[in-house]
Amino acid sequence: MEAYKAVIIPFKPPVELLRDFRDMVNYCIQAGLRHGATSKFKLTRLVYRELTAKYPWHSWYALSAIEVACAILKNYRKSLRRGLSPRVPRARRLIAKIGNQALKVEEGRVRVPLRPRKWLYIPLHRRASEFVEAGCRLRSATLTPNAACLAFSKQVDGIEPRSWAAVDVNEDNVTLATSNGEVEVYELSRLKRAGYGYFARRKAIQRRYHGDRRVLKKALSKLSKNYRSLVSSELHKASAAIIKLCKERGYGLIVEDLRGLRGSVNAKVKRLNPYSGKIQPTSTRSKELKRRLNNWWFRRLLNQLEYKAKWEGMSIEAVDPKGSSSTCPMCRSKLKLYLNGRVECSSCGYHGDRHVTACLNLLKASDVTPRFGVERPLDVAVNPALTTLMGVRASWASIRGEVNWEANRTTGRCANYT
């Protein structure tokens, strides 16, 4: 199995290269739409000679521009098949990408070709040098106005998990429960508060500088950069702690498959507009709910868990989370929700925290039968709590209790269940 990671190095490439690369991508997109090119090889036959004749850069940039344009066209056609009404695609950001065959690492630097027999050198920092010294392959380099992103890969051997851990992603915390009865809660309410503060400050800046577009753009750019840095840092700490725990104890990861969540949140239906008297698409959700869920960082956290787990050779699987926090893990009845996230089943008497309940249901919902069935291999340790009614009671008896929601200031996570 091949795993990938990327590092970002502060670097300022030539702006002319980035602008020309963007123009090459847009030219390829227009040619692909005009001739109906659906493959990279057909698009290469159409535009390669024209790109290399028009632009003075190394021919590898033309091939990379064709590759980027094919990816954009693929997403555009996918949106059309779904019945959406996407705009005609166009590259807007200043980037330049080049593949591994044109790159070379020498003396602590990455040599990137600009023109024939002319190169650009990117100095490697300590983190990037560690990947090179570990024998990782340099796969590609993506240049932006202020940084260079280097992608590395390595071959890893999959590790057979001794047990499993389920992760429930929420707006203000991440809950982890294992098939051995362990529970960890990673507190992330700071990001939720920061999201509300970011929205309020953004509105205030827009009101204050609405007459000066230059100052408004600069102020909003600084605000969004600080917010993105905070989110990236906190999610990295949480995902790294989860992967470290699972690696030390030999756990495989089970996560929620949340694809399509934002699509359902932003869904529209045709209704009568009482003001204009017209039938037009209207959102089914409130503005506050859409802002809250569209600002949620679940996809970024799940992506970090996925690539970090693959880098360590760990098993990771996604399951459907529908009803996981509202279904009793013992009798499958509907749970009643109380204050502070407590749930209780009126049929069998089960009670506990809704996030831990979601993790237990995720562990039970897996479609890999050797994990929890009686026919599992002897070398896979599984707690009987996930297979029998009495086992669920015994497992919950070992982890039930109140959560200490006072976050540990040093680790940023809450205490275990007691």
Coordinates of C-alpha atoms in Angstrom, one line a residue:
M1 CA 0.0 0.0 0.0
E2 CA 1.3 3.5 -0.9
A3 CA 0.7 6.3 1.5
Y4 CA 1.2 10.1 0.9
K5 CA 2.1 13.1 2.9
A6 CA 2.9 16.7 1.9
V7 CA 5.0 19.5 3.5
I8 CA 4.8 23.2 2.9
I9 CA 7.9 25.3 2.5
P10 CA 7.9 29.1 2.5
F11 CA 9.1 30.1 -1.0
K12 CA 8.4 32.7 -3.7
P13 CA 8.6 31.4 -7.2
P14 CA 8.5 33.6 -10.3
V15 CA 5.1 35.2 -10.7
E16 CA 5.3 34.9 -14.5
L17 CA 5.5 31.2 -14.2
L18 CA 2.3 31.0 -12.1
R19 CA 0.4 33.3 -14.5
D20 CA 1.5 31.4 -17.6
F21 CA 0.6 28.1 -15.9
R22 CA -2.9 29.4 -15.1
D23 CA -3.3 30.6 -18.7
M24 CA -2.2 27.1 -20.0
V25 CA -4.8 25.4 -17.8
N26 CA -7.6 27.7 -19.0
Y27 CA -6.6 27.1 -22.6
C28 CA -6.7 23.3 -22.0
I29 CA -10.2 23.7 -20.4
Q30 CA -11.5 25.6 -23.4
A31 CA -10.0 23.1 -25.9
G32 CA -11.5 20.2 -23.9
L33 CA -15.0 21.7 -23.9
R34 CA -14.8 22.7 -27.5
H35 CA -13.6 19.3 -28.8
G36 CA -15.3 17.1 -26.2
A37 CA -12.1 15.6 -24.9
T38 CA -12.7 13.2 -22.1
S39 CA -9.2 11.7 -21.7
K40 CA -5.8 13.1 -20.9
F41 CA -4.3 11.5 -24.0
K42 CA -6.8 13.1 -26.4
L43 CA -6.4 16.5 -24.8
T44 CA -2.6 16.1 -25.0
R45 CA -2.8 15.5 -28.7
L46 CA -4.9 18.6 -29.1
V47 CA -2.9 21.2 -27.2
Y48 CA 0.6 20.0 -26.4
R49 CA 2.4 21.3 -29.4
E50 CA 0.6 24.7 -29.1
L51 CA 1.5 25.1 -25.5
T52 CA 5.1 24.2 -25.9
A53 CA 5.4 26.6 -28.9
K54 CA 3.6 29.5 -27.2
Y55 CA 5.1 29.4 -23.7
P56 CA 8.9 29.4 -23.0
W57 CA 8.8 27.2 -19.9
H58 CA 9.9 23.5 -19.6
S59 CA 7.6 21.1 -21.4
W60 CA 6.8 19.3 -18.2
Y61 CA 4.6 22.4 -17.2
A62 CA 2.5 21.8 -20.3
L63 CA 1.9 18.2 -19.3
S64 CA 1.0 19.2 -15.8
A65 CA -1.4 21.9 -17.0
I66 CA -3.1 19.2 -19.1
E67 CA -3.4 17.0 -16.1
V68 CA -4.9 19.8 -13.9
A69 CA -7.4 20.7 -16.7
C70 CA -8.5 17.1 -17.0
A71 CA -9.3 17.0 -13.3
I72 CA -11.3 20.2 -13.5
L73 CA -13.2 18.9 -16.6
K74 CA -14.0 15.7 -14.8
N75 CA -15.5 17.5 -11.9
Y76 CA -17.5 19.7 -14.2
R77 CA -19.0 16.7 -16.1
K78 CA -19.7 15.0 -12.8
S79 CA -21.8 18.0 -11.7
L80 CA -23.7 18.0 -15.0
R81 CA -24.5 14.3 -14.6
R82 CA -25.9 15.1 -11.1
G83 CA -28.4 17.5 -12.6
L84 CA -26.6 20.6 -11.2
S85 CA -26.0 23.9 -13.1
P86 CA -22.3 24.6 -12.7
R87 CA -20.6 27.5 -14.3
V88 CA -18.2 27.0 -17.1
P89 CA -14.9 26.1 -15.3
R90 CA -12.0 28.4 -15.2
A91 CA -8.7 28.4 -13.2
R92 CA -8.4 31.5 -11.0
R93 CA -5.7 30.8 -8.5
L94 CA -2.0 31.3 -9.3
I95 CA -0.3 27.9 -9.0
A96 CA 2.1 25.8 -11.0
K97 CA 2.5 22.0 -10.7
I98 CA 5.2 19.7 -11.9
G99 CA 5.6 15.9 -11.6
N100 CA 8.4 13.9 -10.0
Q101 CA 10.2 13.0 -13.2
A102 CA 11.4 16.6 -13.6
L103 CA 12.4 17.0 -9.9
K104 CA 15.7 16.1 -8.3
V105 CA 16.9 16.4 -4.7
E106 CA 20.5 17.5 -4.3
E107 CA 22.5 18.9 -1.3
G108 CA 19.4 19.7 0.8
R109 CA 17.6 21.4 -2.1
V110 CA 15.0 20.4 -4.7
R111 CA 15.9 21.3 -8.2
V112 CA 12.9 22.4 -10.2
P113 CA 13.3 23.1 -14.0
L114 CA 12.1 26.5 -15.3
R115 CA 13.4 26.5 -18.9
P116 CA 15.7 24.1 -20.7
R117 CA 19.0 24.1 -18.7
K118 CA 17.7 26.6 -16.2
W119 CA 16.6 25.6 -12.8
L120 CA 14.9 26.8 -9.6
Y121 CA 16.2 25.6 -6.2
I122 CA 13.8 25.1 -3.2
P123 CA 15.7 24.7 0.1
L124 CA 14.4 21.9 2.3
H125 CA 13.6 22.5 5.9
R126 CA 14.0 20.0 8.7
R127 CA 10.7 18.3 8.3
A128 CA 11.2 17.8 4.5
S129 CA 14.7 16.6 5.0
E130 CA 13.4 13.9 7.4
F131 CA 11.2 12.5 4.6
V132 CA 14.1 12.4 2.2
E133 CA 16.4 10.7 4.7
A134 CA 13.7 8.2 5.5
G135 CA 13.7 7.1 1.8
C136 CA 10.4 8.6 0.8
R137 CA 9.8 9.3 -2.8
L138 CA 9.3 12.9 -4.0
R139 CA 6.1 12.7 -6.1
S140 CA 5.3 16.3 -7.1
A141 CA 5.8 20.0 -6.4
T142 CA 3.1 22.6 -6.4
L143 CA 4.1 26.2 -6.4
T144 CA 2.0 29.1 -5.1
P145 CA 2.8 32.8 -4.7
N146 CA 4.2 32.3 -1.2
A147 CA 5.0 28.6 -0.7
A148 CA 6.0 25.3 -2.3
C149 CA 4.1 22.2 -1.5
L150 CA 6.1 19.0 -1.8
A151 CA 4.3 15.6 -1.9
F152 CA 6.1 12.5 -0.6
S153 CA 5.1 8.8 -0.8
K154 CA 6.2 5.6 0.7
Q155 CA 5.3 1.9 0.6
V156 CA 3.8 0.7 3.9
D157 CA 2.7 -2.8 5.0
G158 CA -0.8 -3.0 6.4
I159 CA -0.9 -3.9 10.1
E160 CA -3.6 -6.4 11.3
P161 CA -5.5 -4.6 14.1
R162 CA -5.7 -6.3 17.5
S163 CA -8.8 -4.3 18.3
W164 CA -10.9 -1.5 16.9
A165 CA -11.7 2.1 17.9
A166 CA -14.7 4.2 16.6
V167 CA -14.5 8.0 16.2
D168 CA -17.6 10.2 16.5
V169 CA -17.0 13.7 15.1
N170 CA -19.1 16.5 16.7
E171 CA -19.1 20.2 16.5
D172 CA -17.4 20.8 19.8
N173 CA -15.5 17.5 20.5
V174 CA -14.3 14.3 19.0
T175 CA -15.2 11.1 20.9
L176 CA -13.3 7.9 20.6
A177 CA -14.5 4.5 22.0
T178 CA -12.7 1.2 21.6
S179 CA -14.0 -2.4 21.5
N180 CA -12.0 -2.9 24.8
G181 CA -14.2 -0.4 26.7
E182 CA -11.8 2.6 26.6
V183 CA -13.2 6.1 26.0
E184 CA -11.4 9.4 25.1
V185 CA -12.9 12.8 24.5
Y186 CA -11.0 15.4 22.6
E187 CA -12.3 18.9 23.4
L188 CA -12.6 21.2 20.4
S189 CA -15.2 23.7 21.6
R190 CA -12.7 26.4 21.1
L191 CA -13.1 26.0 17.3
K192 CA -16.9 26.4 17.6
R193 CA -16.6 29.6 19.6
A194 CA -13.9 30.8 17.1
G195 CA -16.4 30.2 14.3
Y196 CA -19.0 32.3 15.8
G197 CA -16.5 35.0 16.6
Y198 CA -15.1 34.9 13.1
F199 CA -18.6 35.4 11.6
A200 CA -19.3 38.4 13.9
R201 CA -15.9 40.1 13.3
R202 CA -16.3 39.5 9.5
K203 CA -19.6 41.3 9.6
A204 CA -18.2 44.2 11.6
I205 CA -15.2 44.6 9.2
Q206 CA -17.6 44.6 6.2
R207 CA -19.7 47.3 7.8
R208 CA -16.7 49.4 8.8
Y209 CA -14.8 49.3 5.5
H210 CA -17.6 48.9 3.0
G211 CA -16.5 52.1 1.2
D212 CA -12.8 51.0 0.7
R213 CA -12.5 47.8 -1.2
R214 CA -8.7 47.7 -0.9
V215 CA -8.7 47.9 2.9
L216 CA -11.7 45.6 3.2
K217 CA -9.9 42.9 1.2
K218 CA -6.7 43.2 3.2
A219 CA -8.6 43.1 6.6
L220 CA -10.7 40.1 5.6
S221 CA -7.6 38.2 4.3
K222 CA -5.8 38.7 7.6
L223 CA -8.9 37.6 9.6
S224 CA -9.5 34.5 7.5
K225 CA -5.8 33.5 7.6
N226 CA -5.8 33.6 11.4
Y227 CA -9.0 31.5 11.6
R228 CA -7.7 28.9 9.1
S229 CA -4.4 28.6 11.0
L230 CA -6.3 28.0 14.3
V231 CA -8.5 25.4 12.8
S232 CA -5.6 23.6 11.1
S233 CA -3.5 23.6 14.3
E234 CA -6.3 22.3 16.6
L235 CA -7.4 19.6 14.2
H236 CA -3.8 18.4 13.7
K237 CA -3.3 18.1 17.4
A238 CA -6.5 16.1 17.8
S239 CA -5.9 13.8 14.8
A240 CA -2.3 13.2 15.8
A241 CA -3.3 12.3 19.3
I242 CA -5.9 9.8 18.0
I243 CA -3.5 8.2 15.6
K244 CA -0.8 7.9 18.3
L245 CA -3.1 6.2 20.7
C246 CA -4.4 3.7 18.1
K247 CA -0.9 3.0 16.9
E248 CA 0.5 2.3 20.4
R249 CA -2.4 -0.1 21.3
G250 CA -2.8 -1.7 17.9
Y251 CA -6.3 -0.4 17.1
G252 CA -7.9 0.0 13.7
L253 CA -10.1 3.0 13.1
I254 CA -13.8 3.2 12.2
V255 CA -15.0 6.6 11.2
E256 CA -18.2 8.1 10.0
D257 CA -19.0 8.3 6.3
L258 CA -20.3 11.9 6.2
R259 CA -20.3 12.3 2.4
G260 CA -23.3 14.3 1.2
L261 CA -23.9 16.1 4.5
R262 CA -23.4 19.5 3.1
G263 CA -25.5 18.7 0.1
S264 CA -28.5 17.8 2.3
V265 CA -27.9 20.9 4.4
N266 CA -27.9 23.2 1.3
A267 CA -30.7 21.4 -0.5
K268 CA -33.4 23.5 -2.2
V269 CA -37.0 22.7 -3.3
K270 CA -39.3 24.7 -5.5
R271 CA -41.8 26.7 -3.5
L272 CA -44.0 29.8 -3.9
N273 CA -42.3 33.0 -3.0
P274 CA -44.9 35.0 -1.0
Y275 CA -43.2 38.3 -1.9
S276 CA -42.7 37.9 -5.7
G277 CA -45.5 35.3 -6.3
K278 CA -43.1 33.1 -8.3
I279 CA -42.3 29.4 -8.0
Q280 CA -38.5 29.3 -7.4
P281 CA -35.9 27.2 -5.5
T282 CA -36.0 27.8 -1.8
S283 CA -33.7 26.5 0.9
T284 CA -35.2 23.9 3.3
R285 CA -32.9 24.9 6.1
S286 CA -32.6 28.0 8.1
K287 CA -29.8 30.5 7.5
E288 CA -28.3 30.0 10.9
L289 CA -28.2 26.2 10.5
K290 CA -26.6 26.4 7.1
R291 CA -23.9 28.8 8.3
R292 CA -23.1 26.6 11.3
L293 CA -22.8 23.3 9.4
N294 CA -21.1 24.8 6.4
N295 CA -18.5 26.2 8.8
W296 CA -18.0 22.8 10.4
W297 CA -14.6 21.2 9.9
F298 CA -15.6 17.5 9.8
R299 CA -14.3 16.8 6.4
R300 CA -10.8 18.2 7.1
L301 CA -10.5 16.1 10.3
L302 CA -11.6 12.9 8.6
N303 CA -9.2 13.6 5.8
Q304 CA -6.3 14.0 8.4
L305 CA -7.3 10.8 10.1
E306 CA -7.3 8.9 6.8
Y307 CA -3.9 10.0 5.5
K308 CA -2.2 9.7 8.9
A309 CA -3.6 6.3 9.5
K310 CA -2.5 5.1 6.0
W311 CA 1.0 6.6 6.6
E312 CA 1.3 4.4 9.7
G313 CA -0.1 1.3 8.0
M314 CA -3.3 1.2 10.1
S315 CA -6.6 0.0 8.9
I316 CA -9.4 2.6 8.6
E317 CA -12.9 2.1 7.4
A318 CA -16.0 4.4 7.0
V319 CA -19.5 3.3 8.0
D320 CA -22.9 4.9 7.6
P321 CA -23.6 6.9 10.8
K322 CA -27.3 7.2 10.3
G323 CA -29.1 6.9 13.6
S324 CA -25.9 6.1 15.5
S325 CA -26.5 8.5 18.3
S326 CA -30.3 7.9 18.6
T327 CA -30.4 4.1 18.5
C328 CA -30.0 1.9 21.5
P329 CA -26.9 -0.4 21.0
M330 CA -28.6 -3.1 23.1
C331 CA -32.1 -3.5 21.7
R332 CA -32.0 -1.1 18.7
S333 CA -34.9 1.0 20.0
K334 CA -35.2 4.7 19.7
L335 CA -33.4 6.6 22.5
K336 CA -34.7 9.5 24.4
L337 CA -32.5 12.6 24.6
Y338 CA -32.0 14.5 27.9
L339 CA -29.9 17.5 28.8
N340 CA -26.1 17.5 28.6
G341 CA -26.2 14.9 25.8
R342 CA -27.5 12.1 28.0
V343 CA -29.7 9.4 26.4
E344 CA -31.8 6.6 27.8
C345 CA -33.7 3.7 26.4
S346 CA -37.2 3.1 27.7
S347 CA -37.2 -0.5 26.5
C348 CA -34.1 -2.0 28.1
G349 CA -33.0 0.7 30.6
Y350 CA -29.8 1.5 28.7
H351 CA -28.5 5.0 29.5
G352 CA -25.3 7.0 28.8
D353 CA -23.7 9.7 26.7
R354 CA -25.0 10.1 23.2
H355 CA -21.5 10.5 21.7
V356 CA -20.2 7.3 23.3
T357 CA -23.5 5.6 22.2
A358 CA -22.7 6.7 18.6
C359 CA -19.3 5.1 18.9
L360 CA -20.7 1.8 20.1
N361 CA -23.2 1.7 17.2
L362 CA -20.4 2.5 14.8
L363 CA -18.4 -0.5 16.1
K364 CA -21.5 -2.7 15.8
A365 CA -22.4 -1.4 12.3
S366 CA -19.2 -2.5 10.6
D367 CA -19.7 -4.9 7.7
V368 CA -16.5 -6.8 8.4
T369 CA -17.9 -9.8 10.2
P370 CA -14.6 -11.3 11.6
R371 CA -14.3 -8.2 13.7
F372 CA -17.2 -8.8 16.0
G373 CA -18.7 -12.2 15.0
V374 CA -18.2 -15.5 16.7
E375 CA -16.2 -16.7 13.7
R376 CA -13.5 -14.1 14.2
P377 CA -9.8 -15.2 14.1
L378 CA -8.1 -16.0 17.4
D379 CA -5.5 -13.3 17.0
V380 CA -8.1 -10.5 16.8
A381 CA -9.0 -9.4 20.3
V382 CA -12.6 -8.3 20.5
N383 CA -14.6 -7.5 23.7
P384 CA -17.8 -9.5 24.0
A385 CA -19.5 -6.2 24.8
L386 CA -20.1 -5.7 21.1
T387 CA -21.7 -9.0 20.3
T388 CA -24.2 -9.8 23.1
L389 CA -26.8 -8.0 25.1
M390 CA -25.1 -8.9 28.4
G391 CA -21.8 -7.9 26.9
V392 CA -23.1 -4.5 26.1
R393 CA -24.3 -4.1 29.7
A394 CA -20.9 -5.2 31.0
S395 CA -19.0 -2.9 28.6
W396 CA -21.2 0.1 29.5
A397 CA -20.8 -0.7 33.2
S398 CA -17.0 -0.3 32.7
I399 CA -17.2 3.1 31.0
R400 CA -20.4 4.7 32.2
G401 CA -20.2 7.8 34.3
E402 CA -20.2 11.5 33.8
V403 CA -17.7 13.3 31.5
N404 CA -15.3 15.7 33.0
W405 CA -15.8 18.5 30.4
E406 CA -13.0 20.6 31.9
A407 CA -10.4 20.4 29.2
N408 CA -6.8 19.5 30.2
R409 CA -4.9 22.7 29.3
T410 CA -1.7 20.8 28.4
T411 CA -3.2 18.0 26.2
G412 CA -6.4 19.8 25.1
R413 CA -8.6 16.8 25.8
C414 CA -11.0 15.7 28.5
A415 CA -10.5 13.1 31.2
N416 CA -11.5 9.5 30.6
Y417 CA -14.8 8.0 31.7
T418 CA -14.6 6.7 35.2

